[in-house]
Coordinates of C-alpha atoms in Angstrom, one line a residue:
M91 CA 127.6 82.8 117.8
D92 CA 125.4 79.9 116.7
T93 CA 122.3 81.0 114.8
F94 CA 119.8 79.2 117.1
A95 CA 121.7 80.6 120.3
A96 CA 121.6 84.1 118.8
L97 CA 117.9 83.7 117.9
G98 CA 117.2 82.5 121.5
S99 CA 118.8 85.6 122.9
G100 CA 116.8 87.7 120.5
V101 CA 113.6 86.1 121.7
M102 CA 114.5 87.1 125.2
V103 CA 115.0 90.8 124.0
A104 CA 111.7 90.6 122.1
L105 CA 109.8 89.2 125.1
Q106 CA 110.7 92.2 127.4
P107 CA 107.4 93.8 128.2
I108 CA 108.3 97.2 126.8
N109 CA 109.2 95.5 123.4
L110 CA 106.0 93.6 123.4
L111 CA 104.2 96.8 123.8
F112 CA 106.1 98.4 120.9
A113 CA 105.4 95.3 118.8
F114 CA 101.6 95.5 119.6
V115 CA 101.5 99.3 118.9
G116 CA 103.4 98.6 115.6
V117 CA 101.1 95.8 114.3
M118 CA 97.9 97.8 115.3
L119 CA 99.3 101.0 113.5
G120 CA 100.4 98.9 110.6
T121 CA 97.1 97.2 110.0
A122 CA 95.2 100.4 110.3
V123 CA 97.3 102.2 107.8
G124 CA 97.4 99.2 105.5
V125 CA 93.6 99.3 105.4
L126 CA 93.5 103.0 104.6
P127 CA 94.1 103.4 100.8
G128 CA 97.0 105.7 100.0
I129 CA 98.6 105.8 103.5
G130 CA 100.8 102.7 103.7
P131 CA 103.6 101.7 106.1
A132 CA 106.3 103.9 104.5
L133 CA 104.4 107.1 105.2
T134 CA 103.6 105.9 108.8
V135 CA 107.2 105.0 109.7
A136 CA 108.3 108.4 108.1
L137 CA 105.8 110.2 110.4
L138 CA 107.1 108.4 113.5
L139 CA 110.8 108.9 112.9
P140 CA 110.9 112.4 114.4
I141 CA 109.2 111.4 117.5
T142 CA 111.0 108.2 118.2
F143 CA 114.6 109.4 118.0
K144 CA 114.9 109.7 121.8
L145 CA 113.3 106.3 122.4
D146 CA 115.1 103.0 122.9
P147 CA 116.4 101.9 119.4
A148 CA 115.4 98.3 119.8
G149 CA 111.8 99.1 120.8
S150 CA 111.5 101.7 118.0
L151 CA 112.8 99.4 115.3
I152 CA 110.6 96.6 116.5
M153 CA 107.6 99.0 116.2
F154 CA 108.7 99.9 112.7
A155 CA 109.0 96.2 111.7
G156 CA 105.5 95.6 113.2
I157 CA 104.2 98.5 111.1
Y158 CA 105.7 97.0 108.0
Y159 CA 104.3 93.5 108.6
G160 CA 100.9 95.0 109.7
G161 CA 100.7 97.1 106.6
M162 CA 101.1 93.8 104.5
Y163 CA 98.2 92.3 106.5
G164 CA 96.0 95.4 106.4
G165 CA 96.3 96.0 102.6
S166 CA 94.3 92.8 101.9
T167 CA 91.3 94.2 103.9
A168 CA 90.9 97.2 101.7
S169 CA 91.5 95.1 98.6
I170 CA 88.8 92.5 99.5
L171 CA 86.1 94.9 100.9
L172 CA 86.7 98.0 98.9
N173 CA 88.4 96.8 95.7
T174 CA 91.0 99.5 96.5
P175 CA 94.4 98.1 97.4
G176 CA 95.9 99.8 100.5
E177 CA 99.3 98.8 99.2
S178 CA 100.6 98.2 95.7
S179 CA 101.5 94.6 96.6
S180 CA 97.8 94.0 97.4
I181 CA 96.6 94.8 93.8
V182 CA 96.3 91.2 92.8
T183 CA 94.4 90.3 96.0
A184 CA 91.6 92.6 94.8
L185 CA 91.1 90.6 91.6
E186 CA 89.5 87.6 93.3
G187 CA 89.0 88.9 96.9
N188 CA 86.5 91.6 96.0
K189 CA 84.5 89.1 93.8
M190 CA 84.3 86.8 96.8
A191 CA 83.1 89.6 99.0
R192 CA 80.4 90.6 96.5
A193 CA 79.4 86.9 96.5
G194 CA 78.9 87.0 100.2
R195 CA 82.1 85.2 101.0
G196 CA 84.2 88.2 102.3
G197 CA 84.7 86.3 105.6
P198 CA 86.6 83.4 104.1
A199 CA 88.5 85.7 101.8
L200 CA 89.8 87.7 104.8
A201 CA 90.4 84.4 106.7
T202 CA 92.6 82.8 104.0
A203 CA 94.5 86.2 103.6
A204 CA 95.2 86.4 107.3
I205 CA 96.1 82.7 107.9
G206 CA 98.2 82.6 104.6
S207 CA 99.9 85.8 105.7
F208 CA 100.8 84.1 109.1
V209 CA 102.1 80.9 107.5
A210 CA 104.1 82.7 105.0
G211 CA 105.4 85.3 107.4
T212 CA 106.5 82.6 109.9
I213 CA 108.3 80.4 107.3
A214 CA 110.0 83.4 105.7
T215 CA 111.1 84.7 109.0
I216 CA 112.7 81.4 109.8
G217 CA 114.4 81.7 106.3
L218 CA 115.6 85.2 107.3
A219 CA 117.1 83.9 110.5
L220 CA 119.0 81.1 108.7
I221 CA 120.2 83.0 105.7
A222 CA 121.2 86.3 107.3
P223 CA 124.4 84.8 109.0
T224 CA 125.6 83.3 105.8
V225 CA 125.2 86.6 103.9
V226 CA 127.0 88.4 106.7
D227 CA 129.9 85.9 106.6
I228 CA 130.3 86.7 102.9
A229 CA 129.9 90.5 103.3
I230 CA 132.3 90.8 106.2
S231 CA 135.3 90.1 103.8
F232 CA 134.4 93.0 101.5
G233 CA 136.9 95.7 100.9
P234 CA 136.1 99.4 100.2
E235 CA 135.9 98.8 96.4
D236 CA 133.5 96.0 97.0
Y237 CA 131.3 98.2 99.2
F238 CA 131.4 100.9 96.6
A239 CA 130.3 98.4 94.0
L240 CA 127.5 97.3 96.4
M241 CA 126.3 100.8 96.7
V242 CA 126.3 101.2 92.9
L243 CA 124.1 98.0 92.8
A244 CA 121.7 99.5 95.3
F245 CA 121.5 102.7 93.3
T246 CA 120.7 100.9 90.0
T247 CA 118.4 98.4 91.3
V248 CA 116.3 101.0 93.4
S249 CA 116.2 103.1 90.3
A250 CA 115.1 100.3 88.1
A251 CA 112.6 98.8 90.5
F252 CA 110.7 102.1 91.4
G253 CA 108.7 104.2 89.0
S254 CA 107.5 103.7 85.5
S255 CA 111.0 103.9 83.9
V256 CA 114.6 103.6 84.7
T257 CA 115.3 107.1 83.5
R258 CA 112.7 108.6 86.1
G259 CA 114.2 106.4 88.8
L260 CA 117.8 107.7 88.0
T261 CA 116.5 111.2 88.0
S262 CA 115.0 110.8 91.5
L263 CA 118.2 109.0 92.7
F264 CA 120.5 111.9 91.5
L265 CA 118.2 114.4 93.3
G266 CA 118.9 112.5 96.5
L267 CA 122.7 112.1 95.8
S268 CA 122.8 115.9 95.3
L269 CA 121.1 116.5 98.7
G270 CA 123.6 114.1 100.2
L271 CA 126.4 116.5 99.2
I272 CA 125.2 119.3 101.5
G273 CA 127.1 119.8 104.7
I274 CA 130.7 119.6 105.9
D275 CA 133.1 117.3 103.9
L276 CA 134.3 114.8 106.6
Q277 CA 137.8 114.6 105.0
S278 CA 138.6 118.2 104.1
G279 CA 136.4 119.9 106.7
Q280 CA 135.1 122.3 104.0
A281 CA 131.4 123.3 103.9
R282 CA 129.6 122.2 100.7
L283 CA 126.4 123.7 99.3
S284 CA 125.5 125.1 102.7
F285 CA 125.0 128.7 101.3
S286 CA 126.3 130.2 104.6
V287 CA 123.3 128.7 106.4
P288 CA 124.6 127.3 109.8
D289 CA 121.7 124.7 109.9
L290 CA 122.9 123.2 106.7
L291 CA 126.4 122.5 107.9
D292 CA 125.2 119.1 109.3
G293 CA 123.5 118.2 106.1
V294 CA 119.9 117.5 105.3
E295 CA 118.1 115.5 108.0
V296 CA 116.9 112.2 106.6
T297 CA 113.8 112.4 108.8
T298 CA 112.8 115.7 107.5
L299 CA 113.2 114.7 103.8
A300 CA 111.3 111.4 104.5
V301 CA 108.4 113.1 106.2
A302 CA 108.2 115.8 103.6
L303 CA 108.3 113.5 100.6
F304 CA 106.0 110.8 101.9
A305 CA 103.5 112.8 104.2
I306 CA 103.5 116.4 102.9
G307 CA 103.8 115.4 99.3
E308 CA 101.1 112.8 99.5
T309 CA 98.7 115.2 101.2
L310 CA 99.3 117.8 98.5
S311 CA 98.8 115.2 95.9
V312 CA 95.5 114.1 97.3
V313 CA 94.3 117.7 97.7
A314 CA 95.3 118.5 94.1
A315 CA 93.4 115.5 92.8
G316 CA 90.1 117.0 94.0
A317 CA 86.9 115.2 95.2
R318 CA 86.4 111.6 94.4
A319 CA 83.3 109.5 94.2
D320 CA 82.2 107.7 97.3
E321 CA 83.6 104.2 97.5
I322 CA 81.3 101.2 98.2
I323 CA 82.4 99.0 101.0
E324 CA 81.3 95.4 100.7
P325 CA 79.8 94.1 104.0
V326 CA 81.2 90.9 105.6
K327 CA 78.3 88.5 105.4
G328 CA 78.1 85.2 107.4
S329 CA 81.0 83.6 109.1
V330 CA 84.7 84.9 108.9
F331 CA 85.9 81.3 109.2
M332 CA 86.9 79.0 106.3
N333 CA 85.1 75.6 105.7
R334 CA 86.9 72.4 105.0
E335 CA 86.8 72.9 101.3
D336 CA 88.3 76.4 101.7
W337 CA 91.2 74.9 103.8
K338 CA 91.8 72.2 101.2
R339 CA 92.0 74.7 98.4
S340 CA 94.2 77.2 100.4
W341 CA 97.0 75.4 102.0
K342 CA 99.0 74.5 98.9
P343 CA 98.7 78.1 97.5
W344 CA 100.0 79.4 100.9
L345 CA 103.1 77.2 100.6
R346 CA 103.7 78.0 96.9
G347 CA 103.2 81.7 97.5
T348 CA 105.7 81.5 100.4
F349 CA 108.4 79.9 98.3
L350 CA 107.8 82.4 95.5
G351 CA 107.8 85.5 97.6
F352 CA 110.7 85.0 100.0
P353 CA 113.5 84.5 97.5
I354 CA 112.3 87.2 95.2
G355 CA 111.8 89.7 98.1
A356 CA 115.4 89.0 99.2
M357 CA 116.8 89.9 95.8
P358 CA 118.2 93.4 95.4
A359 CA 115.5 94.4 93.0
G360 CA 112.8 92.0 94.1
G361 CA 110.1 93.7 96.1
A362 CA 106.7 92.4 96.9
E363 CA 104.8 93.1 93.8
I364 CA 106.4 90.7 91.3
P365 CA 105.9 87.6 93.4
T366 CA 102.2 88.3 94.0
F367 CA 101.5 88.5 90.2
L368 CA 103.6 85.4 89.6
S369 CA 101.7 83.6 92.4
Y370 CA 98.3 84.6 90.8
A371 CA 99.5 83.3 87.4
L372 CA 100.7 80.0 88.9
E373 CA 97.5 79.4 90.8
K374 CA 95.4 80.1 87.8
R375 CA 97.4 77.6 85.9
L376 CA 97.3 74.9 88.6
C377 CA 93.7 75.5 89.7
K378 CA 91.3 72.5 89.2
K379 CA 88.4 74.9 88.7
P380 CA 90.0 77.5 86.3
G381 CA 86.6 78.9 85.4
E382 CA 86.3 80.4 88.9
F383 CA 89.2 82.6 88.3
G384 CA 87.8 86.1 87.6
N385 CA 84.7 85.2 89.7
G386 CA 86.1 84.7 93.2
A387 CA 88.6 81.8 93.4
I388 CA 90.0 81.5 96.8
E389 CA 93.4 80.4 95.5
G390 CA 93.7 83.8 93.8
V391 CA 93.6 85.3 97.3
A392 CA 95.6 82.7 99.3
G393 CA 98.6 82.5 97.0
P394 CA 99.3 86.2 96.4
E395 CA 98.8 87.1 100.0
A396 CA 101.3 84.4 101.1
A397 CA 103.7 85.7 98.5
N398 CA 103.2 89.3 99.6
N399 CA 104.1 88.6 103.3
A400 CA 106.9 86.3 102.5
A401 CA 108.4 89.0 100.3
A402 CA 108.2 91.4 103.2
A403 CA 110.4 89.2 105.3
G404 CA 112.7 88.7 102.2
V405 CA 113.1 92.4 101.9
L406 CA 114.7 92.4 105.3
V407 CA 117.6 90.1 104.2
P408 CA 119.4 92.7 102.1
L409 CA 118.4 95.5 104.5
L410 CA 119.9 93.9 107.6
T411 CA 122.8 92.1 106.1
L412 CA 124.0 94.5 103.3
G413 CA 122.3 97.9 104.1
L414 CA 120.4 97.7 100.8
P415 CA 116.7 98.9 100.9
T416 CA 114.6 97.3 98.2
S417 CA 111.3 98.9 99.1
A418 CA 110.1 102.3 100.2
T419 CA 109.4 101.1 103.7
A420 CA 112.9 99.5 103.9
A421 CA 114.4 102.8 102.9
I422 CA 112.7 104.6 105.7
M423 CA 113.7 101.8 108.2
L424 CA 117.3 102.4 107.0
A425 CA 116.8 106.0 108.0
G426 CA 115.5 104.8 111.4
F427 CA 118.7 102.8 111.9
Q428 CA 120.8 105.9 111.0
Q429 CA 119.0 108.2 113.4
Y430 CA 120.4 106.0 116.2
G431 CA 123.9 106.2 114.7
M432 CA 123.8 102.6 113.2
N433 CA 124.3 101.4 109.6
P434 CA 122.7 98.1 108.7
G435 CA 125.3 95.7 107.3
P436 CA 127.5 92.9 108.3
L437 CA 129.2 94.9 111.1
L438 CA 125.7 95.5 112.7
F439 CA 125.5 91.8 113.5
A440 CA 128.8 92.0 115.4
T441 CA 128.3 95.3 117.1
N442 CA 124.6 95.1 118.0
P443 CA 123.7 91.4 117.9
D444 CA 121.0 91.8 120.6
L445 CA 119.2 94.5 118.6
V446 CA 119.4 92.6 115.3
W447 CA 118.3 89.2 116.6
G448 CA 115.7 90.9 118.9
L449 CA 114.3 92.5 115.8
I450 CA 114.2 89.2 113.9
A451 CA 112.6 87.4 116.9
S452 CA 109.9 90.1 117.2
L453 CA 108.8 89.3 113.7
F454 CA 107.5 85.9 115.0
I455 CA 105.7 87.6 117.8
A456 CA 104.2 90.3 115.5
N457 CA 103.0 87.5 113.1
G458 CA 101.1 85.8 116.0
M459 CA 99.6 89.1 117.1
L460 CA 98.4 89.9 113.6
L461 CA 96.7 86.6 113.2
V462 CA 94.9 87.0 116.6
L463 CA 93.9 90.7 115.9
N464 CA 93.0 90.6 112.3
L465 CA 89.8 88.5 112.1
P466 CA 88.2 89.4 115.4
L467 CA 88.7 93.2 114.8
V468 CA 87.5 93.1 111.2
G469 CA 84.6 95.4 112.2
L470 CA 87.1 97.9 113.5
W471 CA 89.2 97.9 110.2
V472 CA 86.0 98.3 108.2
R473 CA 85.1 101.4 110.2
L474 CA 88.5 103.0 109.5
L475 CA 87.6 103.0 105.8
A476 CA 84.7 105.4 106.6
I477 CA 87.1 108.1 108.0
P478 CA 86.6 111.3 105.9
R479 CA 89.7 112.0 103.8
P480 CA 90.0 115.7 104.7
W481 CA 90.2 114.7 108.4
L482 CA 92.7 111.9 107.7
Y483 CA 95.0 114.0 105.6
G484 CA 94.6 117.1 107.7
G485 CA 95.7 115.1 110.7
I486 CA 98.7 113.8 108.8
L487 CA 99.7 117.3 107.9
V488 CA 99.6 118.6 111.5
F489 CA 101.3 115.4 112.9
A490 CA 104.1 115.7 110.3
T491 CA 104.7 119.4 111.1
L492 CA 104.7 119.0 114.8
G493 CA 106.9 115.9 114.8
T494 CA 109.5 117.6 112.6
L495 CA 109.5 120.7 114.8
G496 CA 109.7 118.6 118.0
A497 CA 112.8 116.8 116.6
N498 CA 114.5 119.9 115.2
P499 CA 113.0 123.2 116.4
S500 CA 114.2 125.5 113.7
L501 CA 112.7 127.7 111.1
V502 CA 115.2 126.4 108.5
E503 CA 113.9 122.9 109.2
L504 CA 110.4 124.0 108.8
G505 CA 111.2 125.7 105.5
M506 CA 113.0 122.5 104.2
L507 CA 109.9 120.5 105.3
L508 CA 107.7 122.8 103.1
I509 CA 110.2 122.8 100.1
F510 CA 110.8 119.1 100.1
G511 CA 107.0 118.6 100.5
L512 CA 106.4 120.6 97.3
L513 CA 109.1 118.5 95.6
G514 CA 107.3 115.4 96.7
Y515 CA 104.1 116.7 95.1
V516 CA 105.9 117.6 91.9
L517 CA 107.6 114.2 91.7
R518 CA 104.2 112.5 92.1
R519 CA 102.6 114.8 89.7
Y520 CA 105.0 113.9 86.9
D521 CA 105.2 110.2 87.9
Y522 CA 108.7 110.2 89.4
P523 CA 109.3 107.7 92.2
I524 CA 109.9 108.9 95.8
A525 CA 112.0 106.2 97.4
P526 CA 115.2 106.7 95.3
V527 CA 115.4 110.3 96.6
V528 CA 115.6 109.0 100.2
V529 CA 118.0 106.2 99.2
G530 CA 120.3 108.6 97.4
L531 CA 120.5 110.9 100.6
I532 CA 121.2 108.0 102.9
L533 CA 123.6 105.9 100.8
G534 CA 125.3 108.8 98.8
P535 CA 127.6 109.9 101.6
L536 CA 128.4 106.2 102.5
S537 CA 129.3 105.5 98.8
E538 CA 131.4 108.6 98.6
Q539 CA 133.3 107.5 101.8
Q540 CA 134.0 104.0 100.5
L541 CA 135.1 105.4 97.1
R542 CA 137.6 107.8 98.8
R543 CA 138.8 105.0 101.0
A544 CA 139.5 102.7 98.0
L545 CA 141.3 105.5 96.1
A546 CA 143.4 106.4 99.1
I547 CA 144.5 102.8 99.7
S548 CA 145.4 102.5 95.9
V549 CA 147.2 106.0 96.0
G550 CA 144.6 107.3 93.6
D551 CA 144.6 104.5 91.0
P552 CA 141.0 104.3 89.8
L553 CA 141.6 100.8 88.4
V554 CA 141.3 99.5 91.9
L555 CA 137.6 99.7 91.6
F556 CA 137.6 97.0 88.9
Q557 CA 140.2 94.6 90.1
S558 CA 138.1 92.7 92.7
P559 CA 136.0 89.7 91.4
V560 CA 133.3 90.6 93.8
A561 CA 133.1 94.2 92.5
L562 CA 133.1 93.1 88.9
T563 CA 130.2 90.8 89.7
L564 CA 128.3 93.6 91.4
Y565 CA 128.9 95.9 88.5
A566 CA 127.6 93.2 86.1
L567 CA 124.4 92.9 88.2
S568 CA 124.1 96.7 88.1
A569 CA 124.3 96.8 84.4
L570 CA 121.7 93.9 84.2
A571 CA 119.3 95.8 86.4
L572 CA 119.6 99.0 84.2
F573 CA 119.6 97.4 80.7
G574 CA 117.9 94.0 81.4
P575 CA 114.4 95.3 80.6
L576 CA 115.5 96.8 77.4
L577 CA 117.4 93.7 76.3
F578 CA 114.2 91.6 77.2
Y579 CA 112.0 93.8 74.8
I580 CA 114.7 93.6 72.1
L581 CA 115.1 89.8 72.3
T582 CA 111.4 89.0 72.5
G583 CA 110.5 91.6 69.8
R584 CA 108.0 93.3 72.0
K585 CA 107.6 97.0 72.1
A586 CA 108.8 98.7 75.2
P587 CA 106.1 100.7 77.2
V588 CA 106.0 104.4 76.4
G589 CA 108.6 106.3 78.5
A590 CA 110.4 103.0 79.5
D591 CA 113.7 104.3 78.5
E592 CA 113.2 107.4 76.4
D593 CA 111.7 110.0 78.8

């Protein structure tokens, strides 16, 4: 099917009233949780997984995508007004945005962030629609050994991209892979690691693990941290609109940030943090008034925010075409696909084209909604920052527990929620990343299936895993993801950060 014809059919799906409602709910929730420091879209999507499993798959996934995009928008509000990024990808925005707010220019800072996010999100979504079919055409020819190598690449890149060191990332990954072994072996029919508990024969529910690690673990971590000093919210003074000089200084950073963010976000180990830092450094170098940087330069808000939202669309390229999650939210969205019995990848475009293209088309609609909603409702988002933390996290704890019990009414499930929640707290306490655990649980069984299939075709010859040029290329990229940072420090003569490779 031609790309534009497929996108046209996707627009018709996205414009259905129920899907428009899902998109609206998603962007509102996403913006709200993006504003609230420490919550984030990954935790929100994880909380909604148990209560959406009986809803329409297209509508639920459209809502999840709206939450993801909205979280990117909302993170800038907390960065600018509170100097506390709601998302890690909004850290750079706080450098100049909060200085602008303190100088009475919080309105233009919020405006350039919102408009830049819209421009970048729209251009990047067009890129997603154009690039995805090409990637699918390449991936459709993969054999089982190529898919196994692709899973290895996913494991290594996720381990390298998250956390303070590769070792910690791999440790979290192996926890997830171990959990993926629980249940009935699909080939032999034997129970594995079920300990004679009938509820474990179907394996560990991804939704239970995700809710426990992201919601329960985060709540316990906040409680353990104790009371914090009151945060000062900078009021929005004057107009929220940009003047002619602001427009003149913003449009080029928007475009540069977009073309930095989208390709890096689409890389297996890209993410949204790297392009925002690169954009800030680039704008500081190109700015005609470099003395303003550090004192509230609007370019330092426009460029990174555009890069942030372009990377968010880029992250969906490997997720939808290859089934590779490169961010925590993407990992939870992957779990969302799986709860409806679907695996993102090249076959998804053939088996569920309306759903995939409807999801892509909904991103354009979500972008338009976010632009319209963000600036007029800035007062509402500011009020959200005043919600007492005990109320906020207490509500999250209740919602997580009731949602899990509603999806799986079982004492064993409730016990696993508590155990995995404690695991999430321990991982955070000792600075181990959370996302690789979820990725390991999701992709572990799939990689085992592809490995067994490749070995069965080759009558048990392990060399089949290394005979395909595609597989060898993917293994090389995996090795680069693992050892690239170490080689960089060796070649440049710099000292690696403490714990980088020697935990």
